[in-house]
Coordinates of C-alpha atoms in Angstrom, one line a residue:
Chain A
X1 CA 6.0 -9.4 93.3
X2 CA 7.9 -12.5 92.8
X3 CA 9.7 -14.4 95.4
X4 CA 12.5 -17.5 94.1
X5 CA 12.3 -20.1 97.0
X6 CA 15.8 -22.0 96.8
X7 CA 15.8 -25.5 98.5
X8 CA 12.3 -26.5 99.3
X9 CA 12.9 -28.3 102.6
X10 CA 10.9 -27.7 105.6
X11 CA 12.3 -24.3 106.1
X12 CA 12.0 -23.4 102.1
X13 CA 8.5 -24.8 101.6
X14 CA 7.4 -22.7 104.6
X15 CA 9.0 -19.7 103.1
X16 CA 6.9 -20.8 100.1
X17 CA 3.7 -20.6 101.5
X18 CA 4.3 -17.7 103.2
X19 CA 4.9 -15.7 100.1
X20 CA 2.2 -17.4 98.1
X21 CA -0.8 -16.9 100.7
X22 CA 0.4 -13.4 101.0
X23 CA -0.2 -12.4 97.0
X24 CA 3.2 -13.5 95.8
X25 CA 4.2 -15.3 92.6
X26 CA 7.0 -18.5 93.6
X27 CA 9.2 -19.9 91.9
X28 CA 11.0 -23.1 93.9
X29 CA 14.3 -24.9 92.7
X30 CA 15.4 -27.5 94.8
X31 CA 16.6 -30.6 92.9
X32 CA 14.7 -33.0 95.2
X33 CA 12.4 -35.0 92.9
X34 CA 10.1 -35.1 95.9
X35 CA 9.8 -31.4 96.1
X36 CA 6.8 -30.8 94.7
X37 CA 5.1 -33.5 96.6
X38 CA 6.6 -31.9 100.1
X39 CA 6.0 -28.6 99.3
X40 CA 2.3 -29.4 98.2
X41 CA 1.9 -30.7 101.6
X42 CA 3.4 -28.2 103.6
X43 CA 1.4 -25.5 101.4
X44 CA -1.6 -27.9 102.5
X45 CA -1.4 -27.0 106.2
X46 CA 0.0 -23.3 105.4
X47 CA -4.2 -22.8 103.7
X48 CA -5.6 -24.7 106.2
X49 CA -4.1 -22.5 109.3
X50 CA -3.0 -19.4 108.1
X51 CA -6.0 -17.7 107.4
X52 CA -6.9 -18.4 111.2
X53 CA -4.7 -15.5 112.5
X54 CA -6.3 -12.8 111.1
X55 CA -10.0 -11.8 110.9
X56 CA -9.5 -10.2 107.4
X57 CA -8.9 -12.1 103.9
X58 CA -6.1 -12.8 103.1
X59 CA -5.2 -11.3 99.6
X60 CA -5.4 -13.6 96.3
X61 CA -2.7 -16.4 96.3
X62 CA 0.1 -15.9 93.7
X63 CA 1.0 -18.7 91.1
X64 CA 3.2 -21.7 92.3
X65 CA 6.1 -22.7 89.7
X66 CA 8.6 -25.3 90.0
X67 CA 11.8 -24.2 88.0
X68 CA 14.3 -26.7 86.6
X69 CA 17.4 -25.0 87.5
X70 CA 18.6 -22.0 90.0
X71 CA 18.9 -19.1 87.0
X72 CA 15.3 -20.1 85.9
X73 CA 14.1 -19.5 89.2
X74 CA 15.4 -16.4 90.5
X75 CA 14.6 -14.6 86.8
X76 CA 12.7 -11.5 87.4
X77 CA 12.7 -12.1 91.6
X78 CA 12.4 -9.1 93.8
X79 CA 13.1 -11.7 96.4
X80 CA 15.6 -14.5 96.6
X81 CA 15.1 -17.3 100.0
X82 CA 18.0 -19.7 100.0
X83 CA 17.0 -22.3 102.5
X84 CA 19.7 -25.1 101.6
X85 CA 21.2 -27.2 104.2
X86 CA 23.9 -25.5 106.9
X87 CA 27.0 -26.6 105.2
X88 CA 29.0 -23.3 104.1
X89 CA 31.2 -25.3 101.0
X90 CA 27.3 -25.4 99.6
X91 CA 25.8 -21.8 101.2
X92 CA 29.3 -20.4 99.4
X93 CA 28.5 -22.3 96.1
X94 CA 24.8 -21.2 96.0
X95 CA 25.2 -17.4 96.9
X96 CA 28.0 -17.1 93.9
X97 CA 25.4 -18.6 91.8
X98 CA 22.4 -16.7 92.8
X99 CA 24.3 -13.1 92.9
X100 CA 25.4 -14.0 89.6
X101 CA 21.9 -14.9 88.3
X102 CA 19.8 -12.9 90.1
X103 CA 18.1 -9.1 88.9
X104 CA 20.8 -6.8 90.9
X105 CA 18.4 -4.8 92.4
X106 CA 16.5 -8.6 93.9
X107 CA 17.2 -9.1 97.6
X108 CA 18.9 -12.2 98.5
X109 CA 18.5 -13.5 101.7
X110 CA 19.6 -16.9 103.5
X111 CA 17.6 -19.0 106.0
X112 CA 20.7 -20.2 107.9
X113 CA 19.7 -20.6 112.1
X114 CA 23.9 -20.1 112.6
X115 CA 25.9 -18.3 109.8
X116 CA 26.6 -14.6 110.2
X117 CA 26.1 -13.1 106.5
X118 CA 30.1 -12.8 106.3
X119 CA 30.4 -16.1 107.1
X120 CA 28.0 -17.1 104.2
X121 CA 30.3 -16.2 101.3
X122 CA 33.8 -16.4 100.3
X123 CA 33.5 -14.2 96.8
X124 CA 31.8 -11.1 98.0
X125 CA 28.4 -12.3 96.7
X126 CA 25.7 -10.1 98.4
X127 CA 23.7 -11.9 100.9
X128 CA 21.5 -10.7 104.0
X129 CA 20.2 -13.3 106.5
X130 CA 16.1 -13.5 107.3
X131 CA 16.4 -16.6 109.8
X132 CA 12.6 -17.4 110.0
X133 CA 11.1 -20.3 112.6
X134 CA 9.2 -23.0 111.4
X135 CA 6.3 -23.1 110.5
X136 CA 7.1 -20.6 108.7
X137 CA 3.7 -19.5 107.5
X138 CA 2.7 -19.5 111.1
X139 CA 5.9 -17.8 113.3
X140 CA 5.6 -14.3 112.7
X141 CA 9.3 -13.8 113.7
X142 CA 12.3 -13.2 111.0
X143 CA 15.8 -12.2 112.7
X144 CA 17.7 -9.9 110.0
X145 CA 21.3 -9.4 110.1
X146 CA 23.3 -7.2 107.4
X147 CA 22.9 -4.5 105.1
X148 CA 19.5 -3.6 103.4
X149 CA 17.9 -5.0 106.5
X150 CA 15.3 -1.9 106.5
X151 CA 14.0 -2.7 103.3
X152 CA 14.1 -6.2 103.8
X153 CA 12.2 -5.2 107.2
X154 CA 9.7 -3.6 104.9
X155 CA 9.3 -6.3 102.6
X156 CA 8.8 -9.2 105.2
X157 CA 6.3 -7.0 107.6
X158 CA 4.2 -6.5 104.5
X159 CA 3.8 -10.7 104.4
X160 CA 2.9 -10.5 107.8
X161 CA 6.3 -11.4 109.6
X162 CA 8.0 -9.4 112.3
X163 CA 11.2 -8.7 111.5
X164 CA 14.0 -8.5 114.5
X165 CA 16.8 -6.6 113.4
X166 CA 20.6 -8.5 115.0
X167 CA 22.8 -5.4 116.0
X168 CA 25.8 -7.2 115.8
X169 CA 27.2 -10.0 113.9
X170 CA 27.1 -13.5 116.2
X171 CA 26.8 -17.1 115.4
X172 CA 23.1 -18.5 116.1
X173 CA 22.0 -15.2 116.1
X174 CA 19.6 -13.9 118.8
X175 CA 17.2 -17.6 119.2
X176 CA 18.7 -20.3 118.3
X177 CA 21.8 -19.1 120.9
X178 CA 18.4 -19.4 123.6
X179 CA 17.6 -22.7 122.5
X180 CA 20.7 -24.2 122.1
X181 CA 21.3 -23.7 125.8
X182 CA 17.8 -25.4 126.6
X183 CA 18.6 -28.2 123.9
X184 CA 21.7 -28.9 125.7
X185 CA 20.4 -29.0 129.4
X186 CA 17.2 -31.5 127.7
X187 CA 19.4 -33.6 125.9
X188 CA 21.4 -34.1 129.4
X189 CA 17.9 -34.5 131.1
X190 CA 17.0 -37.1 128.8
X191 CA 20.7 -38.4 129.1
X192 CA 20.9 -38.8 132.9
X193 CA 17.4 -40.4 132.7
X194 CA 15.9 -37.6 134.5
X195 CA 12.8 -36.9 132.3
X196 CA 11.6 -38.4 129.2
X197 CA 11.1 -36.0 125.9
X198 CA 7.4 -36.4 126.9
X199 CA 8.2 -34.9 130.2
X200 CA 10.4 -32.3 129.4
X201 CA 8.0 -30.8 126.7
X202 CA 5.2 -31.1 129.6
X203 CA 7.1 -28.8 132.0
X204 CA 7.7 -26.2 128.8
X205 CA 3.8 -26.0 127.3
X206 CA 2.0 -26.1 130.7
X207 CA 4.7 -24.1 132.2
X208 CA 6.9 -21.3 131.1
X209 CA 5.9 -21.7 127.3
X210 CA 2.8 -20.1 128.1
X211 CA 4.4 -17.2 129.2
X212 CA 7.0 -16.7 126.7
X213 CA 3.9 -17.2 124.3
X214 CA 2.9 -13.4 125.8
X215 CA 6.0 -11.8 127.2
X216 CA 9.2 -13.2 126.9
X217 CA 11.7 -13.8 129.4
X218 CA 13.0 -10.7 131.0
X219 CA 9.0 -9.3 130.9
X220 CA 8.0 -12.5 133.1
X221 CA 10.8 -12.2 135.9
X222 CA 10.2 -8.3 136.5
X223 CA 6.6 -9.0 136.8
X224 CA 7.6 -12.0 139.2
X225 CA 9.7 -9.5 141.2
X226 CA 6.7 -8.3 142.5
X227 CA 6.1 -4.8 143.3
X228 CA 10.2 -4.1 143.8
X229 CA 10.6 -5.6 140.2
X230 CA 13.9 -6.4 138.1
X231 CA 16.7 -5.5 140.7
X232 CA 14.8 -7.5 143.3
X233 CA 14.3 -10.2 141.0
X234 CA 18.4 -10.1 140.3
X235 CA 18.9 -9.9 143.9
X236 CA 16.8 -12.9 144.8
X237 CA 18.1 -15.0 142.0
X238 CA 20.8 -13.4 141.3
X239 CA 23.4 -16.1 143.4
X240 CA 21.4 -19.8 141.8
X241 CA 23.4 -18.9 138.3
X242 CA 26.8 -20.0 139.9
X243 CA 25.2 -22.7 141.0
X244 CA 24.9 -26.2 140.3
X245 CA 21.7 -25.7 138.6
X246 CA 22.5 -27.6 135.1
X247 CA 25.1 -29.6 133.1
X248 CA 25.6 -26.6 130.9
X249 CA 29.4 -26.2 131.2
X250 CA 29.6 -29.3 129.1
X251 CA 28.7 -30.3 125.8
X252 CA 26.6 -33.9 125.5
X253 CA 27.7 -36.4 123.6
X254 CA 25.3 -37.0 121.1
X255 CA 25.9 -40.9 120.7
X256 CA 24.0 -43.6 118.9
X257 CA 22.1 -44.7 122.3
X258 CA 20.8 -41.1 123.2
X259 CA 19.7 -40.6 119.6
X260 CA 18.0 -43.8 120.0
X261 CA 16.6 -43.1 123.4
X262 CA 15.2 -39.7 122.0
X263 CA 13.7 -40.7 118.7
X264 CA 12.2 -43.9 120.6
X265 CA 10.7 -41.0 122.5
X266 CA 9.6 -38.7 120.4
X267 CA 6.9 -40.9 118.5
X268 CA 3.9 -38.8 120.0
X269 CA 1.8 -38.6 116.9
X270 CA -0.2 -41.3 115.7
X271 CA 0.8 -39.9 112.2
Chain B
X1 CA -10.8 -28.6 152.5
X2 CA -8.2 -25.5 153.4
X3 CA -5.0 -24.5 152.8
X4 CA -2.1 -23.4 155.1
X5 CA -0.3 -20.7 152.8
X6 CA 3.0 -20.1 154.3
X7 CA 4.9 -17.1 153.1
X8 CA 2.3 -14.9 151.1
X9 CA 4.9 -13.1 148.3
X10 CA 4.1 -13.3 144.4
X11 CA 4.5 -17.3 144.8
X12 CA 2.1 -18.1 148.2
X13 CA -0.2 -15.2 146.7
X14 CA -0.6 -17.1 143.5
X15 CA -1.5 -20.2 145.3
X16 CA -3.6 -18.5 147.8
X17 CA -5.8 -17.6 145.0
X18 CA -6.0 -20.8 143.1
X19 CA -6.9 -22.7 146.0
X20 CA -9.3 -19.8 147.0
X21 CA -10.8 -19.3 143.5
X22 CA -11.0 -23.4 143.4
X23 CA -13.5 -23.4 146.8
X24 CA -10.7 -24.1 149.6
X25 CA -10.9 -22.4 152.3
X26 CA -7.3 -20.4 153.0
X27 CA -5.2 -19.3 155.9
X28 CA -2.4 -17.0 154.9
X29 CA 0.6 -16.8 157.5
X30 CA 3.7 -14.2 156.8
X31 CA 4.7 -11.6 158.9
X32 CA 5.3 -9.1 156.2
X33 CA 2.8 -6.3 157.3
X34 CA 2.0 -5.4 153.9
X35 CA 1.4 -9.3 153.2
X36 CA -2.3 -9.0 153.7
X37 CA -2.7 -5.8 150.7
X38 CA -0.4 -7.6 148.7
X39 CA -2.5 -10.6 148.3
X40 CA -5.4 -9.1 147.4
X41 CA -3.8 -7.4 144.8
X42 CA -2.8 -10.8 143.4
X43 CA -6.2 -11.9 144.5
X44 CA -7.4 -9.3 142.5
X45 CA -5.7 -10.3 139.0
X46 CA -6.8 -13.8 139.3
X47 CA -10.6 -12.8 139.6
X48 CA -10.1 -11.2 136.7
X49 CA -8.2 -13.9 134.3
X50 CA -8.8 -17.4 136.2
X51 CA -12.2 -17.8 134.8
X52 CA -12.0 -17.0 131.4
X53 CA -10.0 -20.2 130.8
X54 CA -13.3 -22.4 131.5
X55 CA -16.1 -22.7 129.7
X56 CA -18.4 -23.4 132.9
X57 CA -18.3 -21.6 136.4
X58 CA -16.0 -22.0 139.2
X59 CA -16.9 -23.6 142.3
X60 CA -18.3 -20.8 144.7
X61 CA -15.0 -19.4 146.3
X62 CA -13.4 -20.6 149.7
X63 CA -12.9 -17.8 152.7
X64 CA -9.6 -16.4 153.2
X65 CA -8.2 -15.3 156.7
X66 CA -4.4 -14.0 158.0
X67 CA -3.2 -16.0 160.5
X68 CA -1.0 -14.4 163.5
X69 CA 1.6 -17.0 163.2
X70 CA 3.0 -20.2 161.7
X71 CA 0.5 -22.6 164.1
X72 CA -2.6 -21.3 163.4
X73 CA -2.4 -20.6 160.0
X74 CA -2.0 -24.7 159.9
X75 CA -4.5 -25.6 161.9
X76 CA -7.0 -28.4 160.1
X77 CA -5.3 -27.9 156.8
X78 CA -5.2 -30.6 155.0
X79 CA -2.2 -28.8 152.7
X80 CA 0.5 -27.2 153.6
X81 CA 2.0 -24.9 150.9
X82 CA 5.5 -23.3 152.0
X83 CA 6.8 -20.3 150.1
X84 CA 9.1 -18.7 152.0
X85 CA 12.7 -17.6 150.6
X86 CA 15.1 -19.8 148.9
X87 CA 17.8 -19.9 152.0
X88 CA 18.1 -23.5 153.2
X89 CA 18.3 -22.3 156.9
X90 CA 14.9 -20.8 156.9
X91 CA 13.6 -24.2 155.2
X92 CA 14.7 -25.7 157.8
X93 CA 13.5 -23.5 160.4
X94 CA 10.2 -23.6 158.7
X95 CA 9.8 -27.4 157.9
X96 CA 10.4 -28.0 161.6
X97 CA 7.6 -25.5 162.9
X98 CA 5.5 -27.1 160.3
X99 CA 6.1 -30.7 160.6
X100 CA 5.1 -30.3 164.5
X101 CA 2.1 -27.7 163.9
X102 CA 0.4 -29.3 160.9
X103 CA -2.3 -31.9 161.0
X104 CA -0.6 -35.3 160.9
X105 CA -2.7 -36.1 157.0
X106 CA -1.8 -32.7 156.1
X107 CA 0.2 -32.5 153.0
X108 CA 3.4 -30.1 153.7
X109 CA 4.6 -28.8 150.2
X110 CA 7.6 -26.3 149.6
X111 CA 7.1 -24.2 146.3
X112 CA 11.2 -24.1 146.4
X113 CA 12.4 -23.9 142.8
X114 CA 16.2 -25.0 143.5
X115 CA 16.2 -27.5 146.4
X116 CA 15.0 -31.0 146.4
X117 CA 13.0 -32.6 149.1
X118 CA 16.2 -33.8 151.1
X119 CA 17.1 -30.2 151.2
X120 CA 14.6 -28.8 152.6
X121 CA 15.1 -30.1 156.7
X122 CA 17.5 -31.1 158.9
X123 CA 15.7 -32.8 160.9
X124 CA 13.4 -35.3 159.4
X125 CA 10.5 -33.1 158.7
X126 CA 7.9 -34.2 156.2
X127 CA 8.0 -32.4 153.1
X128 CA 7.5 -32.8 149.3
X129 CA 8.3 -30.4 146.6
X130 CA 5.4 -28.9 145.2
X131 CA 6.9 -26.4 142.4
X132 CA 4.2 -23.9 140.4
X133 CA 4.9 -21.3 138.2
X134 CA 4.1 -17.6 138.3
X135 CA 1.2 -16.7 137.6
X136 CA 0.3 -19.8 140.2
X137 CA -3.3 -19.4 139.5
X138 CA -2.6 -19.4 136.2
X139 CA -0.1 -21.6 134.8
X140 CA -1.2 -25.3 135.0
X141 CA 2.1 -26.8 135.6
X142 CA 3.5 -28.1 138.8
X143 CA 6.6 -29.8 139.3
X144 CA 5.9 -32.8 142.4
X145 CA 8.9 -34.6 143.8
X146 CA 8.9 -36.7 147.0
X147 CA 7.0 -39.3 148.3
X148 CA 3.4 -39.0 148.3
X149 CA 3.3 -37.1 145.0
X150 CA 0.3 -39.3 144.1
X151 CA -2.1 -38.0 146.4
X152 CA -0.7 -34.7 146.4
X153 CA -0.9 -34.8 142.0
X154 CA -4.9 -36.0 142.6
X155 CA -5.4 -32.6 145.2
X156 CA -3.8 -30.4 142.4
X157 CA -5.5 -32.0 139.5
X158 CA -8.7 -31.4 141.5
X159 CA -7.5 -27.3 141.4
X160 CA -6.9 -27.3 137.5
X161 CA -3.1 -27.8 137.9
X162 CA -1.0 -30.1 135.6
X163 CA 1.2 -32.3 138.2
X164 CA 4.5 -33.7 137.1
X165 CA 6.4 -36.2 138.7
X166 CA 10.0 -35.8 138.2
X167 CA 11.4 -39.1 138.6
X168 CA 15.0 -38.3 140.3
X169 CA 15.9 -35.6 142.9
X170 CA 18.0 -32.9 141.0
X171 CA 18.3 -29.5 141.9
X172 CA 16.4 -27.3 140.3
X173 CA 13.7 -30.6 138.9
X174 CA 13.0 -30.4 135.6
X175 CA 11.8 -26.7 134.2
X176 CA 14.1 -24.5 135.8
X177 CA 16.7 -26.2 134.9
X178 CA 15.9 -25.1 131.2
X179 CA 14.9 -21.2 132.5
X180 CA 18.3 -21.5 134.3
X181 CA 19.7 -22.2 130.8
X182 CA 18.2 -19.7 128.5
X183 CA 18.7 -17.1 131.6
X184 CA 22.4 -17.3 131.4
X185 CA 22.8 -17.0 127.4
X186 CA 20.6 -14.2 127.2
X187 CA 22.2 -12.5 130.5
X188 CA 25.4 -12.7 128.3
X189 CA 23.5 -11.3 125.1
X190 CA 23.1 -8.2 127.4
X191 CA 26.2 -8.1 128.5
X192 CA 27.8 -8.3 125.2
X193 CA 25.7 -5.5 123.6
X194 CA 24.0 -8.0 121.3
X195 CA 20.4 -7.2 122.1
X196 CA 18.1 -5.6 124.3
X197 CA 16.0 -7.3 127.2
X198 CA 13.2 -6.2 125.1
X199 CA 14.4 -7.7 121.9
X200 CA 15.4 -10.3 123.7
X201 CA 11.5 -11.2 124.8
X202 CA 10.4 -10.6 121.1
X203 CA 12.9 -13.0 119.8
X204 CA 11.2 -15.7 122.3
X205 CA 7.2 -14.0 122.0
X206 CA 7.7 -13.7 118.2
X207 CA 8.6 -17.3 117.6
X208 CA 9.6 -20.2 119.7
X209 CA 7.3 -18.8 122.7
X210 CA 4.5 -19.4 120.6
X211 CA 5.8 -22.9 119.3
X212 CA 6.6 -24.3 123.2
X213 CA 3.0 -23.1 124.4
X214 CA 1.5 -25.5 121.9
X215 CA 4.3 -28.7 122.3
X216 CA 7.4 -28.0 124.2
X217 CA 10.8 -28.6 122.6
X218 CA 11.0 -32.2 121.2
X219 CA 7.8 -32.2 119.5
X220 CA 8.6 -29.2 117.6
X221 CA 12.0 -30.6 116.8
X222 CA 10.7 -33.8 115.8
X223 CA 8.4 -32.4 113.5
X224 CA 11.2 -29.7 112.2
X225 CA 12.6 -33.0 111.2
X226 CA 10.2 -32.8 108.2
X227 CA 9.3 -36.4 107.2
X228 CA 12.0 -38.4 108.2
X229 CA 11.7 -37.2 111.7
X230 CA 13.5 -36.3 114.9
X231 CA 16.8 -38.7 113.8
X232 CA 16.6 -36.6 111.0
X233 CA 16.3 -33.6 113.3
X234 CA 19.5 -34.8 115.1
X235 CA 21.8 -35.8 112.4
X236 CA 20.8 -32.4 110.8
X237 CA 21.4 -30.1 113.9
X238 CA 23.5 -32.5 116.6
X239 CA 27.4 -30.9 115.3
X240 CA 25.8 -27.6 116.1
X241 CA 25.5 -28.7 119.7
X242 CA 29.7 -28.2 119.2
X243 CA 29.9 -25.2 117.6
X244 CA 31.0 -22.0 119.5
X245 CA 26.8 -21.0 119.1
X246 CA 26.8 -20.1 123.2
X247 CA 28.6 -18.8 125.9
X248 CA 27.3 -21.6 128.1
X249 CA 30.4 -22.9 129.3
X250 CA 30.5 -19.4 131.4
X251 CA 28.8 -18.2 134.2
X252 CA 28.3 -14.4 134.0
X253 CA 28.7 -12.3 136.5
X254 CA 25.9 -10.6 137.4
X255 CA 27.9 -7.5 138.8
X256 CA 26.3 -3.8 139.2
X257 CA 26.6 -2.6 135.8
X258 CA 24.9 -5.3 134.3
X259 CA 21.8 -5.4 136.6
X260 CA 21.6 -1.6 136.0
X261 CA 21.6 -2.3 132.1
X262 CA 18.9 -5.3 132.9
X263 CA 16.5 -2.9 135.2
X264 CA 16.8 0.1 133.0
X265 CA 16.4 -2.2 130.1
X266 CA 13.3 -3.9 131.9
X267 CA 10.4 -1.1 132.7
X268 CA 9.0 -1.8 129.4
X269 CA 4.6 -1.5 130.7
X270 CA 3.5 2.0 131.9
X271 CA 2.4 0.7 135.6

């Protein structure tokens, strides 16, 4: 099987190692000269942690290939990954090009965390969306919205991904609508000078990320309704959502001195 | 030492066993009749989990007793925790009793997850805002505003908590004013049909719940940033924050129909 990785950012190179440390062959196009380089390294980590999560081998790697143009790349794919930045003049202009290049019977699917598939082309080209989270070769999850989404299913749970299938049509999807309303409330945290990055990311991974990590959200508050569950949960906490409880009924600014005041922030890494 | 566990639901249970489970001695006051079964069944639960998260034994475990009211349960503690519910004019009827009953060195916490510490009495009582996380005796994080958080951050370090200060009174601190955020999207993503409570938890479980137990929100941002970083990260993503990608800017109404969809939706393990 052959998979045609198209932009080899983050995102793409992710969906590159996934593919590759599943058995795949990969073909990457991404203009970039640094491409190689970045996917290299990403594909670096990917064989370092991957093979952590499971106590079976992993199956052979596939070959990596670097193509010099889109048609090159997607020749003889069974699957097509378009991970190119979230501007629809260019998703429009890449998903004419790859329907027009790729083998018709080759899924093409797009990486984009906010585009419904309708929204991703103007000519009718066929497109499906697998909105993976980085890193990629790590997060099993993969929403799917549009049609040929149970073979697609198929296809992704055989590279160990768990595909969640969107029922309807809706910009962001099913995640990234959840953490654009916690992005929002931290960047007015951080705004209002009420926690640092540092602090906020504390009160997430000793907190409440370690339960998400098991169970989700709506899992967590029935079991903290105790023994009288969801409707008491409601019940109890039920009134607090009308009240003052967040910023979230406006959007923040995003200004030079909060991008400043987060980036100074976020240096946590020595590397 | 001992502990003065006032209110003994799914909150004062959890802390009843941390502190018991950590070799305090505990006094449980709440005139619930069924508080006493209900805390051993919590009791119970963290026997089983607490200490497989060290690699060496626990101290040998404190003694538990029910007090038959507010004054004796307090008696030589040297904490206080308060866990009653979350209506200001039981706070206030509590933080009084308290303030006069307790040792004078006794620290008086309230586990409140909405109020600050100015909230809580009417009358001058002493009280901080000690804020855990359910499971209590699980989840290291706990959310200390006030003054004398220092002491009170050594006592819960000394328990295998993880204290943070948050620097300003706000309601709601610092973590649930994020839960309070991805609560409201994803009540709306109910209410609109657009998934399932339980697809709801495997879109957070599946991927970013595994990310946020590792490194909380910036972190993963920054290094979604790819080499350039979290400006990167914000000049990529920050017009989303725009973008009609959440129904934040409403409060849903949590009416009948839409708690019976939530509960029905919500019995998802066989107990």
């Amino acid at each position: 099987m052959k998979a045609a990785i198209v932009g080899g950012g983050v995102i793409g190179g992710g969906w590159a190692a996934r593919f590759l440390l599943n058995g795949w062959d990969v073909a990457v196009f991404d203009p970039d000269p640094e491409a190689e380089r970045k996917i290299h390294h990403v594909l670096d980590n990917a064989r370092a942690s991957l093979p952590k999560l499971y106590d079976r081998p992993l199956p052979p790697p596939g070959t990596l290939g670097f193509a010099p143009d889109l048609a090159t790349a997607v020749r003889d794919a069974d699957w097509v990954q378009e991970s190119v930045p979230e501007r629809l003049d260019l998703k429009h202009r890449v998903h004419a090009a790859l329907t027009a290049a790729a083998p018709a019977e080759a899924i093409i699917a797009s990486s984009t965390s906010g585009f419904p598939p309708s929204a991703l082309t103007d000519a009718g080209a066929r497109v499906l969306v697998a909105h993976p989270f980085n890193p990629v070769y790590l997060l099993p999850l993969v929403e799917l919205v549009g049609t040929g989404v149970d073979t697609a299913a198929k296809i992704l749970t055989g590279i160990g991904m768990y595909p969640l299938t969107v029922r309807r049509e809706i910009d962001a999807h099913i995640a990234d609508r959840l953490l654009e309303a916690v992005w929002r409330e931290a960047l007015w945290l951080v705004r209002d000078g009420v926690a640092t990055t540092a602090e906020i990311d504390d009160a997430i991974r000793m907190g409440f990320g370690l339960r998400w990590a098991q169970m989700g959200l709506f899992e967590t508050y029935r079991i903290a309704g105790g023994e009288a569950g969801m409707r008491h949960f409601l019940a109890q906490f039920g009134p607090a959502l009308s009240w003052p409880w967040s910023r979230l009924t406006d959007v923040p600014e995003l200004d030079a001195a909060l991008v400043e005041r987060i980036a100074a922030q976020s240096v946590f890494c020595k590397d």
